[in-house]
XYZ file of C-alpha atoms in Angstrom:
399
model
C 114.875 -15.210 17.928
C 117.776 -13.028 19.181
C 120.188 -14.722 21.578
C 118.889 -13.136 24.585
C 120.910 -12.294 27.615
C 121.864 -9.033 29.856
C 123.378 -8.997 33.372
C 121.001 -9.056 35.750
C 120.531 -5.638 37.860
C 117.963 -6.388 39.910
C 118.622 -5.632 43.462
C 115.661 -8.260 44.706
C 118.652 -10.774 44.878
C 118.120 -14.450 45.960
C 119.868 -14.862 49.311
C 119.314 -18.091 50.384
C 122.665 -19.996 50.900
C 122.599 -23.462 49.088
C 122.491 -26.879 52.136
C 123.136 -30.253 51.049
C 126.299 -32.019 49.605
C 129.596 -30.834 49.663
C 131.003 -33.057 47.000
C 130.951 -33.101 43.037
C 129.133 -35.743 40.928
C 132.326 -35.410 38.161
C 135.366 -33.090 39.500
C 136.079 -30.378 41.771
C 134.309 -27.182 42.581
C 135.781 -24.567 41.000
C 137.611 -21.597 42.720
C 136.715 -19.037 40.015
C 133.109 -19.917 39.715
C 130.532 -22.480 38.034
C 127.781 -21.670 34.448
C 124.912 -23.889 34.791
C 122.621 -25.052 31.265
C 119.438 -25.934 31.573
C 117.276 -28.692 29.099
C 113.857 -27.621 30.467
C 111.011 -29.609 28.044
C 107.643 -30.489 28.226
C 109.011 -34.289 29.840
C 111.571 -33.029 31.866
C 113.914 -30.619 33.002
C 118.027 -31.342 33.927
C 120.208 -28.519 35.056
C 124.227 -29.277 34.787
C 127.001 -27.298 36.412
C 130.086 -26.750 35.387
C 133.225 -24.840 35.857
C 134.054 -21.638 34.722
C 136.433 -22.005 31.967
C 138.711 -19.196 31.547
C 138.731 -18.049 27.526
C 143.038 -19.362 27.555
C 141.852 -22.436 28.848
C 141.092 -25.552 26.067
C 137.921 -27.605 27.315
C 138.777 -30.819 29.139
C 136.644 -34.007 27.241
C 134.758 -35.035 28.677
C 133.750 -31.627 30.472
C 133.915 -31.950 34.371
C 130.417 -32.501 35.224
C 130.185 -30.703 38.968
C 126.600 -31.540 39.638
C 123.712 -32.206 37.722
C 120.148 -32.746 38.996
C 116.701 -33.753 37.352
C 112.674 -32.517 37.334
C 109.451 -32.011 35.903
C 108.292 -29.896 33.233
C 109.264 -26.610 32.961
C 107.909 -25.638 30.103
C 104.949 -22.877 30.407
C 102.922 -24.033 27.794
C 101.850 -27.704 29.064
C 100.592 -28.501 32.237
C 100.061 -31.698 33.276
C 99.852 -31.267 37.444
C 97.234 -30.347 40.062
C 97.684 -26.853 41.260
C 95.245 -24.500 42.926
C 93.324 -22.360 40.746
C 95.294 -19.391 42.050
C 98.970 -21.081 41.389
C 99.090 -20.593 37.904
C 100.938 -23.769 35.959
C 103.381 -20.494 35.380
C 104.192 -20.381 38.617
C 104.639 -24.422 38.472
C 107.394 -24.639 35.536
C 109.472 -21.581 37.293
C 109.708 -23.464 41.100
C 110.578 -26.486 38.582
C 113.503 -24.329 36.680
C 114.706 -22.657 40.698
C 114.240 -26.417 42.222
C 116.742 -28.038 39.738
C 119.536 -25.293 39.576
C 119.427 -25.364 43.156
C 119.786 -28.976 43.465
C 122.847 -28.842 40.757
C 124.145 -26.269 42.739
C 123.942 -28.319 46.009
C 125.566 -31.320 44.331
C 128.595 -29.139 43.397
C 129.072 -27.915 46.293
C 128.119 -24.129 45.426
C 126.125 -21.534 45.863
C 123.995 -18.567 43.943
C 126.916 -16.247 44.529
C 129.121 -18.671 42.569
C 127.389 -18.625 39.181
C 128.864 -16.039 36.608
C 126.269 -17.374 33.771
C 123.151 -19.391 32.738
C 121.480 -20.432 29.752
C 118.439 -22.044 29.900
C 117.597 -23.927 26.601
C 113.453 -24.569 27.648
C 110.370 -25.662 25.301
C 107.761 -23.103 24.616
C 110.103 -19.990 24.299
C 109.267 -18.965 20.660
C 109.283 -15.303 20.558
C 111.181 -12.261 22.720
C 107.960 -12.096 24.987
C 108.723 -15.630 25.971
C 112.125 -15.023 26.913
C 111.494 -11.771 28.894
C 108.984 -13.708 31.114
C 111.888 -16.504 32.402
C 114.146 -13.601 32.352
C 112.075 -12.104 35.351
C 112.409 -15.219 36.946
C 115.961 -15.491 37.018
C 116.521 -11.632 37.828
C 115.192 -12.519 41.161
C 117.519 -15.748 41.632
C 120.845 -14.607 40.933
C 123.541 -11.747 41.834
C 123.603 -8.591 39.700
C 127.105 -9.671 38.083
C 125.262 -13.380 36.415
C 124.875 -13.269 33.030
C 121.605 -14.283 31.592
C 120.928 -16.286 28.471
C 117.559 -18.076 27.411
C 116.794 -19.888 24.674
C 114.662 -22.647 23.242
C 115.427 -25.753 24.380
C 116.522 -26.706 20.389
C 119.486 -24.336 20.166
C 120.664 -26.512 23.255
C 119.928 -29.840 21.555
C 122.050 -27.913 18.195
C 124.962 -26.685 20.689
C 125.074 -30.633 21.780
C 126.227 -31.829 18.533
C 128.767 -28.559 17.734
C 129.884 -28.303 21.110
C 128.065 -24.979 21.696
C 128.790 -23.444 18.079
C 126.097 -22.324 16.465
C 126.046 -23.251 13.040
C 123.802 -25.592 10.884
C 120.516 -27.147 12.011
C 119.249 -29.714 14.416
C 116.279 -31.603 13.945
C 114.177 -32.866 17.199
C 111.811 -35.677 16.777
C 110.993 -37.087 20.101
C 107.369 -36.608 22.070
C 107.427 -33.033 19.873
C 109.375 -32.123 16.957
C 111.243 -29.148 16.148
C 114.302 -27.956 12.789
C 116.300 -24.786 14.503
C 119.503 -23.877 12.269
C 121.464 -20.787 12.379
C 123.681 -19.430 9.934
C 127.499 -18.497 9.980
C 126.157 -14.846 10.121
C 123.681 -15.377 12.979
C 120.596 -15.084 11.173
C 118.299 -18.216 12.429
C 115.018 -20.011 11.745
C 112.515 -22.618 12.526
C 110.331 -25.359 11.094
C 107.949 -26.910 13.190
C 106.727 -27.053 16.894
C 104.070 -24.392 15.930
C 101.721 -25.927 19.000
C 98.469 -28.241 18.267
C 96.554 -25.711 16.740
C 98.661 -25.006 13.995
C 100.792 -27.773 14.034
C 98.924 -30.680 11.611
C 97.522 -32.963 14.636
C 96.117 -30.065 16.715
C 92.633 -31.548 16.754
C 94.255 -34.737 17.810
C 96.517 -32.730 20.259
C 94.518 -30.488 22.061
C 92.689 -32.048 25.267
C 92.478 -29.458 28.244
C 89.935 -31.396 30.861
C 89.537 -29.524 33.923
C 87.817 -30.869 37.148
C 86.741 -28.381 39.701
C 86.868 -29.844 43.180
C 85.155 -28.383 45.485
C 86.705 -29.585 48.654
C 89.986 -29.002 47.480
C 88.794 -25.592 44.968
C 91.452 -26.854 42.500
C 92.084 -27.732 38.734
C 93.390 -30.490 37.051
C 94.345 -29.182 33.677
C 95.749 -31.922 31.532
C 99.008 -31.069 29.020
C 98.502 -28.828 26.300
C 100.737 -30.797 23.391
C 102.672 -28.800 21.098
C 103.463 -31.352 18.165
C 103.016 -31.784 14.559
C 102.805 -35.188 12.987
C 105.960 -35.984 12.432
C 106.985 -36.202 16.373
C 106.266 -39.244 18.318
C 102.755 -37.970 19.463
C 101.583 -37.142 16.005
C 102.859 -40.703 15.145
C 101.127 -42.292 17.851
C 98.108 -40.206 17.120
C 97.771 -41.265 13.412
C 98.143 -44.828 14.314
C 95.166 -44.654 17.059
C 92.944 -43.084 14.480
C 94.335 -45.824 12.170
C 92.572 -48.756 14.360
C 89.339 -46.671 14.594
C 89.289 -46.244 11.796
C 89.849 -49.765 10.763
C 87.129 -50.628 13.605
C 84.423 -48.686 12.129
C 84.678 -49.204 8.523
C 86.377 -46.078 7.505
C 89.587 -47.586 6.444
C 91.759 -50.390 6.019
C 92.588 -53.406 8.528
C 95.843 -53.143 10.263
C 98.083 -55.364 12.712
C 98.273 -51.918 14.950
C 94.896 -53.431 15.833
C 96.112 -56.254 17.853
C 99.661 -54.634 18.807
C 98.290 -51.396 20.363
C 95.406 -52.712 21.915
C 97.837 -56.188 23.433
C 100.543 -53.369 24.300
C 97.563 -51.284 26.473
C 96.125 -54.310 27.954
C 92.697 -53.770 25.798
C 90.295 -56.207 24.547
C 88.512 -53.985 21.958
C 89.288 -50.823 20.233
C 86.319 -49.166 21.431
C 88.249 -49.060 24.983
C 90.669 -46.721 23.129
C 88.242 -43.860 23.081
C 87.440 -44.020 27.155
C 92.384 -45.003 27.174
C 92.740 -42.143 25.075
C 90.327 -39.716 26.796
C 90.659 -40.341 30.428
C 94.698 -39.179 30.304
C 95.525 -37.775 27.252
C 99.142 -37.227 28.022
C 101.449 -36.680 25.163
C 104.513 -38.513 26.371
C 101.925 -41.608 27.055
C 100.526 -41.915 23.638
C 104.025 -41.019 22.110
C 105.329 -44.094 23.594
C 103.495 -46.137 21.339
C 106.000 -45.299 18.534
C 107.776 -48.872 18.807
C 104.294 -50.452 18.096
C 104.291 -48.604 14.796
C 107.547 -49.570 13.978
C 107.122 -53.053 14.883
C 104.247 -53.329 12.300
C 106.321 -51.523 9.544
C 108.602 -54.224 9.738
C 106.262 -56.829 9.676
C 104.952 -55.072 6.487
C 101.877 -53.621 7.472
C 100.969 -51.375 4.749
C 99.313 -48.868 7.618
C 101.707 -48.385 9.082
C 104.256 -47.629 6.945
C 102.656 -45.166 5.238
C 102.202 -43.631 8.932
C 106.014 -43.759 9.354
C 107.002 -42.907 5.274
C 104.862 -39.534 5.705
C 106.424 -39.099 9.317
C 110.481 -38.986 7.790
C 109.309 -36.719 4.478
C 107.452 -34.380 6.963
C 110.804 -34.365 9.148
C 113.019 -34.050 6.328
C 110.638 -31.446 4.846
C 111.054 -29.284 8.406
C 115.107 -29.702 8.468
C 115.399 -28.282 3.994
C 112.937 -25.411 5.089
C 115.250 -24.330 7.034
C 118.433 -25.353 5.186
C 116.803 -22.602 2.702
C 115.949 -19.848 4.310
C 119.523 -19.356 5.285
C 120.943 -20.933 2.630
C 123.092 -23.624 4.582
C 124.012 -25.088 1.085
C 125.793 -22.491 -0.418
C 125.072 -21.085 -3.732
C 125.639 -23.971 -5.319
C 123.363 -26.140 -3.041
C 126.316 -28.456 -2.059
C 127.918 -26.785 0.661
C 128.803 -28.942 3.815
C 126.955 -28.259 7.252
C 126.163 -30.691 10.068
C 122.372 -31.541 10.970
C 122.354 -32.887 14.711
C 119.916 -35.750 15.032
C 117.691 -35.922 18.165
C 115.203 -37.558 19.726
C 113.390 -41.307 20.146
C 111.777 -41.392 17.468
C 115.261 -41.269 15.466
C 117.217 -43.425 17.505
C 114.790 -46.401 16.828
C 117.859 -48.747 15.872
C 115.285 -50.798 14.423
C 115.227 -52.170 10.701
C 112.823 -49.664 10.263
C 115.168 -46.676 10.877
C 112.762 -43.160 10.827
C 116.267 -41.367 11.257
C 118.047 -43.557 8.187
C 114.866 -42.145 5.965
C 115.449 -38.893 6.963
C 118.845 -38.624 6.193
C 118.109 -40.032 2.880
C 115.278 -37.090 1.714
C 117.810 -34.373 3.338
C 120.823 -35.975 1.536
C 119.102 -36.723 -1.882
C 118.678 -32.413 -2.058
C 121.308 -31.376 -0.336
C 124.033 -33.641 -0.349
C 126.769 -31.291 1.588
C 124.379 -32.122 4.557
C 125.740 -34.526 7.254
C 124.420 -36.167 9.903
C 126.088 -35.869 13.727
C 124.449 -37.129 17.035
C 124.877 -34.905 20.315
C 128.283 -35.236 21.596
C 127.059 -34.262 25.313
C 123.580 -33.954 26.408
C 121.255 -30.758 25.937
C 121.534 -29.607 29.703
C 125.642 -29.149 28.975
C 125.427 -27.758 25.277
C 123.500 -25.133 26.993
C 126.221 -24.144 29.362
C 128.637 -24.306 26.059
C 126.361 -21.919 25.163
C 126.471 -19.754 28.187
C 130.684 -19.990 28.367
C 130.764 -19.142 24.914
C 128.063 -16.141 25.034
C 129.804 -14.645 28.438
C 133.757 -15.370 26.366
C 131.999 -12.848 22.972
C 131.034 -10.256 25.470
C 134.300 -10.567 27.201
C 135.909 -10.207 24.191
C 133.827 -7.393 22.622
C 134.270 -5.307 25.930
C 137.802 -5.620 25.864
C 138.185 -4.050 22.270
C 135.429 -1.728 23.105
């Protein structure tokens, strides 16, 4: 995927002035402008704002956070809200993405006019198409002079860790899961995060219910899950299976028995099926992770194999892409950083998922080294966007 962005020329330009508070969260406003970043995921979405470095200037640590404001999902792909049959869940994730750059915006004491560049780092942008549809959206927000940058929301979680150089990979195991690396040259790639029908737990992953209403002539579409079974929902998935599996004969007893069914408040695992069903929520089932891990360290053979094949599939996704653009060198030993996010490797348990991970990366490519994010998604992305809008600075200048 390109790094997409372009000035935005679109003379439908949002006019609304910005109400609310006239003070910063961290700092003052800035004179000479603001770049917001934007996380946007399939959880949540946080915008940041920040001020407009000028290219002389060396970035102040920690960066002066002007306003920063929380919401929903804003990723396209999964819906998990009632909206009227004619409000398309598109429509949902971009009021979501205009809701929380507005509220930064209000926090800092700005307005529209004041931006000079975003980058939105959001879930579910996977090809050019992708990014051409949110670039609509934001050609009808800002000014003509804003610069306009979109990527997936993993090149923000890999500009976290560098401080908004892209170089090296990152590898996101949280709800989802997701290996993004790019290349001194540019070039990128991918591993992972294909979407439940290719990833390996799309028959687990996959559960659109809808429920027409006829007094209210609406649809309740529950999320569509993009994971694989490495990421906290696969995890979760595999262990479910595990104790109906158990349950019915099919396979082996396991203490997830009693641990998931105590942590849900269920008496027998035939309640899962009716749990499971009625609100099949990614994020909900992906926060029974710790219950895995708590029965990996109590030695349950079940679940360890659940969380052994979970950190070779997640090292598996981070060398694929180590390869294709040849991170290592030519002599496979060459240094880069691999930025480590998500819950499901921060466990901090004795069972450490992100420890194992390490250890397959390291054992085949030992110039690889492991870095958590240095700031949070939402403000790698705006690294992003002052770094993108300093290049083409720079190459207009010489030009």
């Amino acid at each position: 995927m390109n790094n997409h962005g372009e000035s935005n020329g679109d003379s439908n330009v949002h006019k609304k002035k910005i109400e609310g508070n006239d003070h910063c969260e961290n700092g003052d406003g800035s004179d000479n402008g603001v770049i917001l970043g934007v996380d946007g995921g399939a959880t949540s979405t946080v915008c940041v704002c920040i001020p407009l470095f000028s290219s002389s200037k060396t970035l102040a640590y920690p960066l002066p956070i002007l306003g920063r404001a929380v919401s929903g999902c804003s990723n396209h792909n999964s819906v998990g809200v009632t909206v009227h049959i004619l409000y398309p869940t598109e429509n949902a994730a971009r009021d979501t993405l205009e809701e929380v750059m507005a509220e930064a915006l209000s926090k800092s004491g700005s307005d529209w006019s004041a931006v000079h560049a975003v980058c939105l780092g959001v879930s579910g942008v996977n090809h050019p198409t992708d990014q051409e549809r949110i670039l609509n959206w934001l050609r009808e927000i800002f000014p003509s002079h804003v610069k306009l940058y979109v990527q997936n929301d993993a090149v923000a979680a890999l500009a976290s860790g560098t401080m908004g150089k892209l170089h090296g990979c990152v590898l996101i195991a949280g709800t989802g899961c997701i290996s993004y690396g790019f290349a001194e040259d540019g070039r990128e790639a991918r591993a992972s995060g294909a979407g439940p029908v290719l990833g390996d737990w799309g028959r687990y992953a996959l559960y659109t219910q809808c429920v027409l209403s006829s007094l209210h002539n609406a649809v309740r579409v529950y999320e569509i899950v993009m994971c694989d079974n490495c990421s906290g929902y696969g995890i979760a998935a595999k262990a479910l299976t595990a104790v109906i599996r158990a349950h019915d004969g099919r396979g082996p007893q396991t203490m997830l028995t009693n641990k998931i069914l105590k942590a849900l408040c269920l008496s027998s695992p035939d309640e899962l099926i009716g749990w499971t069903y009625a609100d099949p929520s990614w994020a909900r089932i992906a926060a029974l992770v710790p219950e895995v891990v708590s029965c990996a360290e109590a030695c349950d053979q079940v679940a360890t194999k659940i969380l052994v094949d979970a950190a070779q599939d997640l090292a598996l996704s981070v060398k694929a892409v180590v390869q294709r653009l040849h991170l290592c060198g030519e002599d496979g030993n060459g240094s880069f950083p691999v930025v480590m996010v998500g819950g499901v490797l921060e466990a901090n348990k004795t069972w450490d998922i992100g420890k194992e991970v390490v250890k397959c990366i390291q054992e085949q490519f030992p110039g690889a080294h492991p870095i958590a994010p240095q700031v949070e998604p939402a403000v790698g992305a705006a690294l992003l966007a002052r770094n993108f809008l300093m290049k083409e600075s720079t190459e207009n200048f010489h030009s």
